[in-house]
mmCIF file of C-alpha atoms in Angstrom:
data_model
loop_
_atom_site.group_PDB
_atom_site.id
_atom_site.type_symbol
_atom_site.label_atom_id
_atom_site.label_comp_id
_atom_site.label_asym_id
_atom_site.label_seq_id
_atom_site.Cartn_x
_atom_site.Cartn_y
_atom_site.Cartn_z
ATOM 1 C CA UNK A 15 73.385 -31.042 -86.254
ATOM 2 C CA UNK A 16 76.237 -32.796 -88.059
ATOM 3 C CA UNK A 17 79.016 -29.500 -86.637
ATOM 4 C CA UNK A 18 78.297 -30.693 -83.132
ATOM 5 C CA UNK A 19 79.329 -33.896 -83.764
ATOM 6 C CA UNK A 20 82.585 -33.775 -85.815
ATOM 7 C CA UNK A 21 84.881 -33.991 -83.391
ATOM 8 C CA UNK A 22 82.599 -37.459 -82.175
ATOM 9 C CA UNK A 23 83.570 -38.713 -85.413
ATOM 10 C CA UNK A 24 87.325 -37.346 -85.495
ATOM 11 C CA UNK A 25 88.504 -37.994 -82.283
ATOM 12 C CA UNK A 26 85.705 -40.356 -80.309
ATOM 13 C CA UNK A 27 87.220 -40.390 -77.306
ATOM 14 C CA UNK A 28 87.427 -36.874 -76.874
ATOM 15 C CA UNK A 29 83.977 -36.203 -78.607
ATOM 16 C CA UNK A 30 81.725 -38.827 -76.817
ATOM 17 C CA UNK A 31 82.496 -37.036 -73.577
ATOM 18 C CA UNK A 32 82.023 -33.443 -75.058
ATOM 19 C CA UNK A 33 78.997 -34.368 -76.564
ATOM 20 C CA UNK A 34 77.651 -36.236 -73.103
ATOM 21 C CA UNK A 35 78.335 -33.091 -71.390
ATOM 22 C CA UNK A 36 76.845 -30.678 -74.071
ATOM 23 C CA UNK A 37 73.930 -32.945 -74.075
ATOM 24 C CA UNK A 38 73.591 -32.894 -69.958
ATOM 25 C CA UNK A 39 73.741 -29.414 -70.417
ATOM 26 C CA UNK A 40 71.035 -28.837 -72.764
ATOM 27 C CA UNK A 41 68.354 -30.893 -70.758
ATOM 28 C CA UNK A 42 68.916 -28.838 -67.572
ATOM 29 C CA UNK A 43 68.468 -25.367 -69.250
ATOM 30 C CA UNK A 44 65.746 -26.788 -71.458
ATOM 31 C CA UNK A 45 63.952 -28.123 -67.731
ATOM 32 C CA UNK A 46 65.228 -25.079 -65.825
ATOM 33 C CA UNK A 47 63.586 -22.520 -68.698
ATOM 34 C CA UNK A 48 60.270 -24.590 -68.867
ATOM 35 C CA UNK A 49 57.190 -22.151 -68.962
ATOM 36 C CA UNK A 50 53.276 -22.300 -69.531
ATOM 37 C CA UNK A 51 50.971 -19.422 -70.188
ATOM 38 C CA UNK A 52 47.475 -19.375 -70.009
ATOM 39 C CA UNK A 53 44.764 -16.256 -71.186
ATOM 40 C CA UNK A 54 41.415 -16.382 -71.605
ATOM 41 C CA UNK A 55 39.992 -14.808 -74.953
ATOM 42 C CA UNK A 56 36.775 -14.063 -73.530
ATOM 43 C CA UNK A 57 34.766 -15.884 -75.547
ATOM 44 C CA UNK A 58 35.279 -19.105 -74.028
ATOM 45 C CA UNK A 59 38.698 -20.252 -74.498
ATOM 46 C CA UNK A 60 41.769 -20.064 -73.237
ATOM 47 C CA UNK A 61 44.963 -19.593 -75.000
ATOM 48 C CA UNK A 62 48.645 -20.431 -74.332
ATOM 49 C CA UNK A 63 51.826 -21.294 -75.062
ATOM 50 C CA UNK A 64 54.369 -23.563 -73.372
ATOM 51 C CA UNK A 65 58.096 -24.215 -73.444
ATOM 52 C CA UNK A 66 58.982 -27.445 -72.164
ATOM 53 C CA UNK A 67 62.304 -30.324 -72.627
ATOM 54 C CA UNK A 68 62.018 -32.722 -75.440
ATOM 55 C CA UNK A 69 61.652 -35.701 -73.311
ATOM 56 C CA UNK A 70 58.293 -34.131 -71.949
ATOM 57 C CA UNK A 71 57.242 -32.888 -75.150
ATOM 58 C CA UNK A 72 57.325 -36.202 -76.588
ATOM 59 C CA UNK A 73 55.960 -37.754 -73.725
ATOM 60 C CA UNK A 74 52.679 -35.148 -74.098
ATOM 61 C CA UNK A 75 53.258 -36.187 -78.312
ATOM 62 C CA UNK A 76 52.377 -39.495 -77.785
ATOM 63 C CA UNK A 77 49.872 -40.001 -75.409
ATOM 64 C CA UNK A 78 47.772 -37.068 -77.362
ATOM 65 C CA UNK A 79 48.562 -39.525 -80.466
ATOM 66 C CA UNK A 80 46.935 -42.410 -78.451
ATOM 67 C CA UNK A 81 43.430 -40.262 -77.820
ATOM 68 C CA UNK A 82 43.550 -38.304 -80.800
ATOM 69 C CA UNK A 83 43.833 -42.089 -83.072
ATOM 70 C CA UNK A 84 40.402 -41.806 -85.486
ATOM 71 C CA UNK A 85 39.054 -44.959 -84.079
ATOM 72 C CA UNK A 86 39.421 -44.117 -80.437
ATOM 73 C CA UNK A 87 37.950 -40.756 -81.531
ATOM 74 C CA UNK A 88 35.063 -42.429 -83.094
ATOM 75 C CA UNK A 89 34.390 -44.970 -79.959
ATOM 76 C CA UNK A 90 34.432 -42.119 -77.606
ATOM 77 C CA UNK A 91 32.310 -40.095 -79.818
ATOM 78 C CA UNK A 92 29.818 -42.168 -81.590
ATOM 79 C CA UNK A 93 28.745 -45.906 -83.107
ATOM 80 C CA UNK A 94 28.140 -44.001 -86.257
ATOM 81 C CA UNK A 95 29.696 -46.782 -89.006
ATOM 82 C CA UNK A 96 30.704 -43.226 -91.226
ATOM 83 C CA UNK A 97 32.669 -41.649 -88.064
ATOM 84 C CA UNK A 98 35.835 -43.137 -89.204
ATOM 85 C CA UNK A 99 35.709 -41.233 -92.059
ATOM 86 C CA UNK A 100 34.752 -37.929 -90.619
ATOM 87 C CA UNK A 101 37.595 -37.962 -88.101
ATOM 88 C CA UNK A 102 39.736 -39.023 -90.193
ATOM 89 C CA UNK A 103 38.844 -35.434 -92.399
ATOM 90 C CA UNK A 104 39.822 -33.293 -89.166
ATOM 91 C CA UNK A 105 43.016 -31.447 -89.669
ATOM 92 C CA UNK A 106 45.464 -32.984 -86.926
ATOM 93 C CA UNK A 107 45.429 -29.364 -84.634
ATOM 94 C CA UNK A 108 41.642 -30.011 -84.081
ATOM 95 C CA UNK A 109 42.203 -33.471 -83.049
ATOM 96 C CA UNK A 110 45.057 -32.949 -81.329
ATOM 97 C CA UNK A 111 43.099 -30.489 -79.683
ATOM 98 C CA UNK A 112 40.462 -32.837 -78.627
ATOM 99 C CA UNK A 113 43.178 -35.368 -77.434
ATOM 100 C CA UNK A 114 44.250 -32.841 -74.633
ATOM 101 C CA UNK A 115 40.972 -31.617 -73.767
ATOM 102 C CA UNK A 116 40.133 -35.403 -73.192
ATOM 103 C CA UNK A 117 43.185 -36.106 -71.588
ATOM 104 C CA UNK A 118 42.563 -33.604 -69.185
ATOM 105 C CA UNK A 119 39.496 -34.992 -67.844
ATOM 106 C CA UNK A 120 40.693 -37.810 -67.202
ATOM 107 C CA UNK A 121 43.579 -37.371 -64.838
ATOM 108 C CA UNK A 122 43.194 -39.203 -62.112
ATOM 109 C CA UNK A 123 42.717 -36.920 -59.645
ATOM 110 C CA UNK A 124 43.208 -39.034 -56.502
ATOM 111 C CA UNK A 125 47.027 -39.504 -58.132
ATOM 112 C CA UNK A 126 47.799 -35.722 -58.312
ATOM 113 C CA UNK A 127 49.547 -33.413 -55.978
ATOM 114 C CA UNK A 128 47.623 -31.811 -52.952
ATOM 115 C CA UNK A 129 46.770 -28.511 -53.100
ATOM 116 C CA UNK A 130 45.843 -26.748 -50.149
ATOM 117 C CA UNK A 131 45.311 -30.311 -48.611
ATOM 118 C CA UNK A 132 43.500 -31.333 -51.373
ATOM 119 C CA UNK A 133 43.751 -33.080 -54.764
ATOM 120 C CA UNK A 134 43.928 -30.774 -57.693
ATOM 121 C CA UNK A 135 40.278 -31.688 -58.556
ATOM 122 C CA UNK A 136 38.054 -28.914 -60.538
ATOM 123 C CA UNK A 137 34.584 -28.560 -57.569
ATOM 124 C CA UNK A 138 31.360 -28.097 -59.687
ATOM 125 C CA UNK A 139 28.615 -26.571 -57.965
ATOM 126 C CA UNK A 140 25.184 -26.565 -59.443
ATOM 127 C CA UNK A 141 21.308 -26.663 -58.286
ATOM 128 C CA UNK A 142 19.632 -30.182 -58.058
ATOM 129 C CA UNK A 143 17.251 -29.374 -61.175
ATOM 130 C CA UNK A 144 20.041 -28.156 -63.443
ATOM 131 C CA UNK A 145 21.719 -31.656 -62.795
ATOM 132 C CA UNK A 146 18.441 -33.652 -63.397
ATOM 133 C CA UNK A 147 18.078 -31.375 -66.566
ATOM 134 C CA UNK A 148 17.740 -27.691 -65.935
ATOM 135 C CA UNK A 149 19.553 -25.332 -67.396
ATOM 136 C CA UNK A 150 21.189 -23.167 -65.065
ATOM 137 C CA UNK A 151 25.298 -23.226 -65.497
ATOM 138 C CA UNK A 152 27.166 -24.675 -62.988
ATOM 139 C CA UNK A 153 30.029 -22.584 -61.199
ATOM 140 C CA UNK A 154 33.472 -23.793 -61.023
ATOM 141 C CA UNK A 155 35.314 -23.041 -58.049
ATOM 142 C CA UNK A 156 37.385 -20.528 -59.514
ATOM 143 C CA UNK A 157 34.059 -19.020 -60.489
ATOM 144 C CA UNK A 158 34.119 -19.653 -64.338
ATOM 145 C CA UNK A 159 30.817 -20.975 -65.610
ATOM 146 C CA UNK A 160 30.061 -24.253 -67.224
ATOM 147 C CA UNK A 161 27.107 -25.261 -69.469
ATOM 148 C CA UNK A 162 24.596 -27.528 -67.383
ATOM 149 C CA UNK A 163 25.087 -30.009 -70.183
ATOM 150 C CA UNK A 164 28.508 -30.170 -69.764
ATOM 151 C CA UNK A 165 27.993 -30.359 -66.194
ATOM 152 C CA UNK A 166 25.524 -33.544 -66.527
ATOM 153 C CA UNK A 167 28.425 -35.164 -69.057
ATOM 154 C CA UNK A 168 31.066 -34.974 -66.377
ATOM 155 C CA UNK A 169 29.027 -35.984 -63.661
ATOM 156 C CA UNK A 170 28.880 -39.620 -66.053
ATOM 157 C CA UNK A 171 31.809 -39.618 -67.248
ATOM 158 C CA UNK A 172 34.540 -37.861 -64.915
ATOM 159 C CA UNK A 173 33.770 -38.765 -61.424
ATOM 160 C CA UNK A 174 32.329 -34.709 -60.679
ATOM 161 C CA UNK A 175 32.388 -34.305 -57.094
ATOM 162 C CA UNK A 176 28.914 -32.745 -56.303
ATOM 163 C CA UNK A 177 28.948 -29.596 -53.764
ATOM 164 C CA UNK A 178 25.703 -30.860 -51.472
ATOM 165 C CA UNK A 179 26.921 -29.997 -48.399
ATOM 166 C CA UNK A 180 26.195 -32.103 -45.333
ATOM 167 C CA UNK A 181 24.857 -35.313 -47.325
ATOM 168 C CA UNK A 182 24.911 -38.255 -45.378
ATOM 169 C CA UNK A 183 27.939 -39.307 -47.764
ATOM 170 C CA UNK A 184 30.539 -37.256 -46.741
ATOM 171 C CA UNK A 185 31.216 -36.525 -43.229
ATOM 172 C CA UNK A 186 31.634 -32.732 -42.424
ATOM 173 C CA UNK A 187 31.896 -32.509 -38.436
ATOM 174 C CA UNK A 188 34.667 -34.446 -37.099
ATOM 175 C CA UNK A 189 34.348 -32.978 -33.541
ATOM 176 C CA UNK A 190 37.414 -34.190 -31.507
ATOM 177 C CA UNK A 191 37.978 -36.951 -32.995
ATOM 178 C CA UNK A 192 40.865 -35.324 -35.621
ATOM 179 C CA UNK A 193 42.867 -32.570 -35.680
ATOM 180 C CA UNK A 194 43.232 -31.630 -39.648
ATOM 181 C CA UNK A 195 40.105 -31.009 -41.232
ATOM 182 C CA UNK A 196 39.446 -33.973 -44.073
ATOM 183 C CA UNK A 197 39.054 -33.201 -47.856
ATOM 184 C CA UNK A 198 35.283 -33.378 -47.682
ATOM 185 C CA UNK A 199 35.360 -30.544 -44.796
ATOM 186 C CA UNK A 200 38.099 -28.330 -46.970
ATOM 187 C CA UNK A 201 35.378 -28.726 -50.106
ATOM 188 C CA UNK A 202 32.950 -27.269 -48.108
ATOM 189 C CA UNK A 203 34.671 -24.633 -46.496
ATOM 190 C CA UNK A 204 36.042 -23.421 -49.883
ATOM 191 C CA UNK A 205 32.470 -22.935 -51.358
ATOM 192 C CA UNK A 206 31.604 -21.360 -48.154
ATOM 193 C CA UNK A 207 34.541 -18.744 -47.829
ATOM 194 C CA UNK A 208 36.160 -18.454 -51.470
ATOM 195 C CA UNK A 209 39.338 -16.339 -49.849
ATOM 196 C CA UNK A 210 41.199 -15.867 -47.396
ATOM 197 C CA UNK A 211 39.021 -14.613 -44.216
ATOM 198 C CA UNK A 212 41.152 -12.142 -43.369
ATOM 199 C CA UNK A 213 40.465 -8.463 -44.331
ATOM 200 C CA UNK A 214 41.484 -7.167 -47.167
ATOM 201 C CA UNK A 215 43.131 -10.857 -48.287
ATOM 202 C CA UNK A 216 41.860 -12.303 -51.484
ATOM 203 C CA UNK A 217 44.257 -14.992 -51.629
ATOM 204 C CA UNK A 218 42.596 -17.863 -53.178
ATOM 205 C CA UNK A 219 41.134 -20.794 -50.762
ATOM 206 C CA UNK A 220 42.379 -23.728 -52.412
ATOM 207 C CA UNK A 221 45.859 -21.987 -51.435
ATOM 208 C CA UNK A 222 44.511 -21.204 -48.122
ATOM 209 C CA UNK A 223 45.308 -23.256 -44.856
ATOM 210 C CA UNK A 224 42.297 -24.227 -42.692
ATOM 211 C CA UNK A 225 42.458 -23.076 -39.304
ATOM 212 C CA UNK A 226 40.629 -23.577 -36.479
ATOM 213 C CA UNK A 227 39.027 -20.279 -34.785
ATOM 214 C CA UNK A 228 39.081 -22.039 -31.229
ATOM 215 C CA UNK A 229 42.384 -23.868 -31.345
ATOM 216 C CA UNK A 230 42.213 -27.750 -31.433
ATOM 217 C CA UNK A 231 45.072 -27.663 -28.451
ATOM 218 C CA UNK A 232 42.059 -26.096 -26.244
ATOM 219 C CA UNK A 233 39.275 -27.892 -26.762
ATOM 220 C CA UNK A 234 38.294 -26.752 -30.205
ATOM 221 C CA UNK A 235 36.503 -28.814 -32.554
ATOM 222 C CA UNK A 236 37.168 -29.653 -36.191
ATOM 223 C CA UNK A 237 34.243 -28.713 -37.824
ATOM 224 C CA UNK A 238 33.191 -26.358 -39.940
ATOM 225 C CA UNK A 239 31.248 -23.893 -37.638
ATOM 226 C CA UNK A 240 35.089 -23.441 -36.449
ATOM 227 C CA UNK A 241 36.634 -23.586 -39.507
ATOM 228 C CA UNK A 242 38.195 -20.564 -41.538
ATOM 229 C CA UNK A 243 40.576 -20.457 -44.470
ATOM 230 C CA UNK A 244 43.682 -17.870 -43.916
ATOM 231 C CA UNK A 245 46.778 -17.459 -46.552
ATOM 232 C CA UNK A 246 49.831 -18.674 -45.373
ATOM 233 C CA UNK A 247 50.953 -15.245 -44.483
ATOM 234 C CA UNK A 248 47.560 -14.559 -42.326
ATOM 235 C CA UNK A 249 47.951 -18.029 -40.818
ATOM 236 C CA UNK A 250 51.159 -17.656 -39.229
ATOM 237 C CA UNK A 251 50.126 -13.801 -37.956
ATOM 238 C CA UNK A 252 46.831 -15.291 -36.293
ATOM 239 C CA UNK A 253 49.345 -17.354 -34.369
ATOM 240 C CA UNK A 254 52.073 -14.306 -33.756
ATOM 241 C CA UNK A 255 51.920 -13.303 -30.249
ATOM 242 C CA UNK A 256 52.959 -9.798 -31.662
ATOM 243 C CA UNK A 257 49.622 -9.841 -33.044
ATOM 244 C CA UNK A 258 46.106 -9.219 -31.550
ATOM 245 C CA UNK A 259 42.921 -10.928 -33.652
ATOM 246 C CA UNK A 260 39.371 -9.374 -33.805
ATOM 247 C CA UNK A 261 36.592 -11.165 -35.158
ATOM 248 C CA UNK A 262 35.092 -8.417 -37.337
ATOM 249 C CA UNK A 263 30.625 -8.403 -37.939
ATOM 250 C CA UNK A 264 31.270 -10.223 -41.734
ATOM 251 C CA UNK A 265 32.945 -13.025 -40.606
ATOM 252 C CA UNK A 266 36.627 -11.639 -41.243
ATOM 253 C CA UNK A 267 39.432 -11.128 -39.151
ATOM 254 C CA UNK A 268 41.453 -8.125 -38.419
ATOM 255 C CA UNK A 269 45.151 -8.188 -37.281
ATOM 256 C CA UNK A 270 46.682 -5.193 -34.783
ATOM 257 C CA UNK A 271 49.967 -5.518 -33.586
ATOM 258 C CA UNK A 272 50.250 -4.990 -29.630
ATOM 259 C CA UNK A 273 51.389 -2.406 -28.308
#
C-alpha cells in the first residue's frame, strides 16, 4: 500500500491526481466485476460466494454488525437473563450468519424493485390447518418447501402474504375498470400458471408478462378467467401479425407462422 503512494508523498501535486484517478479506476472495475453465486447443497442450504466493491461490502459489514450485536441477538431470540452469555460464545460466522438470514426477512418488500409487476416478495402457499397448526410444509413459489413452523413464524413476524385466492381482501376481477392486472391478480395468476403458457416455455412467471387472452382494446376484461402469463419473447409473438395463435386443450398456446 505504501508503493502506490510514493510519488503522493514526493511530488503531491502530481501524485494526488494519479492516485484520484487510480482510485476512480479501481471502484468501477471492482462494481463492473461484481458477482453472486448461489447452489443449493441439498440438504437444506444454499451456498455462495460473492464479489462485490468495498463501499458495499462495508455497507453489508455493518448493518450485519447491528443484528448480529449479542444483545439484539438475545431480544430477538429470548428473555432468557443467561442469553447474553450464550451468544456471546457463538463464533462470529454463526452470528454473522444469523444477522443476514434476519436481515433478509426483513426487507421491506413494498421498497424493492418490481419484478414481473410485482415486488420481489417470497408467496407462501399453505393449507388453512397447517397455518392454524398442522404440519404440512408450505410451498414457496419457486416450489422449494418450508417447514409449517417456519411458515406460522413468518406469517407473525414478516408480513407473509397468504395465497387464499378470491378472499374478500384482495380484489381479483377488475372487469373494465383497469387495463394492467393489479399485484393481487398477478399473485394469483402465478400460483395458478407457474410458467409461461405457451408450449414448450418454462420461463418462470414472476418473469412472465400478464396478458390478456381477449385483448383489453376489444372489450376484454382484466380478470383472471382472461388472464395468462407469456415470456417476453411469447408476448410479443402473440401480438406478431406474422404469427397465428391456437388455444391448445391444456390451457397453452401454440404459435404458427402464416403462410
Amino acid at each position: 500500500m505504501l508503493a502506490k503512494h510514493v510519488l503522493t508523498v514526493v511530488a503531491p501535486e502530481i501524485g494526488e491526481a494519479r492516485d484520484a484517478r487510480a482510485l476512480e479506476r479501481e471502484e468501477r472495475e471492482a462494481r463492473a466485476g461484481a458477482w453472486l453465486t448461489m447452489c443449493p447443497d441439498g440438504k437444506g442450504s444454499v451456498r455462495g460466494k460473492f464479489s462485490i466493491p468495498e463501499l458495499h461490502a462495508a455497507m453489508l459489514h455493518k448493518t450485519l454488525l447491528a443484528y448480529a450485536a449479542p444483545k439484539h441477538q438475545t431480544a430477538t431470540r429470548t428473555e432468557d437473563p443467561d442469553a447474553v452469555e450464550q451468544v456471546e460464545r457463538r463464533p462470529s460466522p454463526e452470528r454473522m450468519g444469523d444477522a443476514f438470514c434476519e436481515l433478509l426477512e426483513r426487507l421491506p418488500t413494498d421498497q424493492l424493485p418490481k419484478l414481473g409487476g410485482l415486488n420481489a416478495t417470497v408467496v407462501v402457499t399453505m393449507d388453512l390447518d397447517s397455518l392454524m397448526g398442522g404440519l404440512a410444509p408450505g410451498v414457496l413459489d419457486d416450489g422449494s418447501v418450508i417447514s409449517a413452523a417456519t411458515a406460522r413464524r413468518l406469517a407473525c413476524e414478516a408480513g407473509l402474504i397468504p395465497a387464499v385466492l378470491g378472499t374478500k381482501s384482495e380484489l381479483l376481477d377488475l372487469g373494465r375498470r383497469t387495463r394492467l392486472f393489479s399485484g393481487p391478480q398477478r399473485r394469483g395468476l402465478n400460483l395458478t400458471q407457474p410458467t409461461c403458457t405457451a408450449e414448450g416455455c418454462d420461463w418462470p412467471a414472476h418473469l412472465c408478462h400478464a396478458h390478456h387472452d381477449q385483448p383489453w382494446s376489444s372489450g376484454g376484461k382484466t380478470d383472471l378467467a382472461n388472464a395468462r402469463n407469456l415470456c417476453p419473447r411469447h408476448h410479443a409473438r402473440i401480438h406478431d401479425p406474422a404469427f397465428e395463435t391456437a388455444h391448445l386443450p391444456d390451457g397453452r398456446v401454440a404459435f404458427h407462422r402464416r403462410t
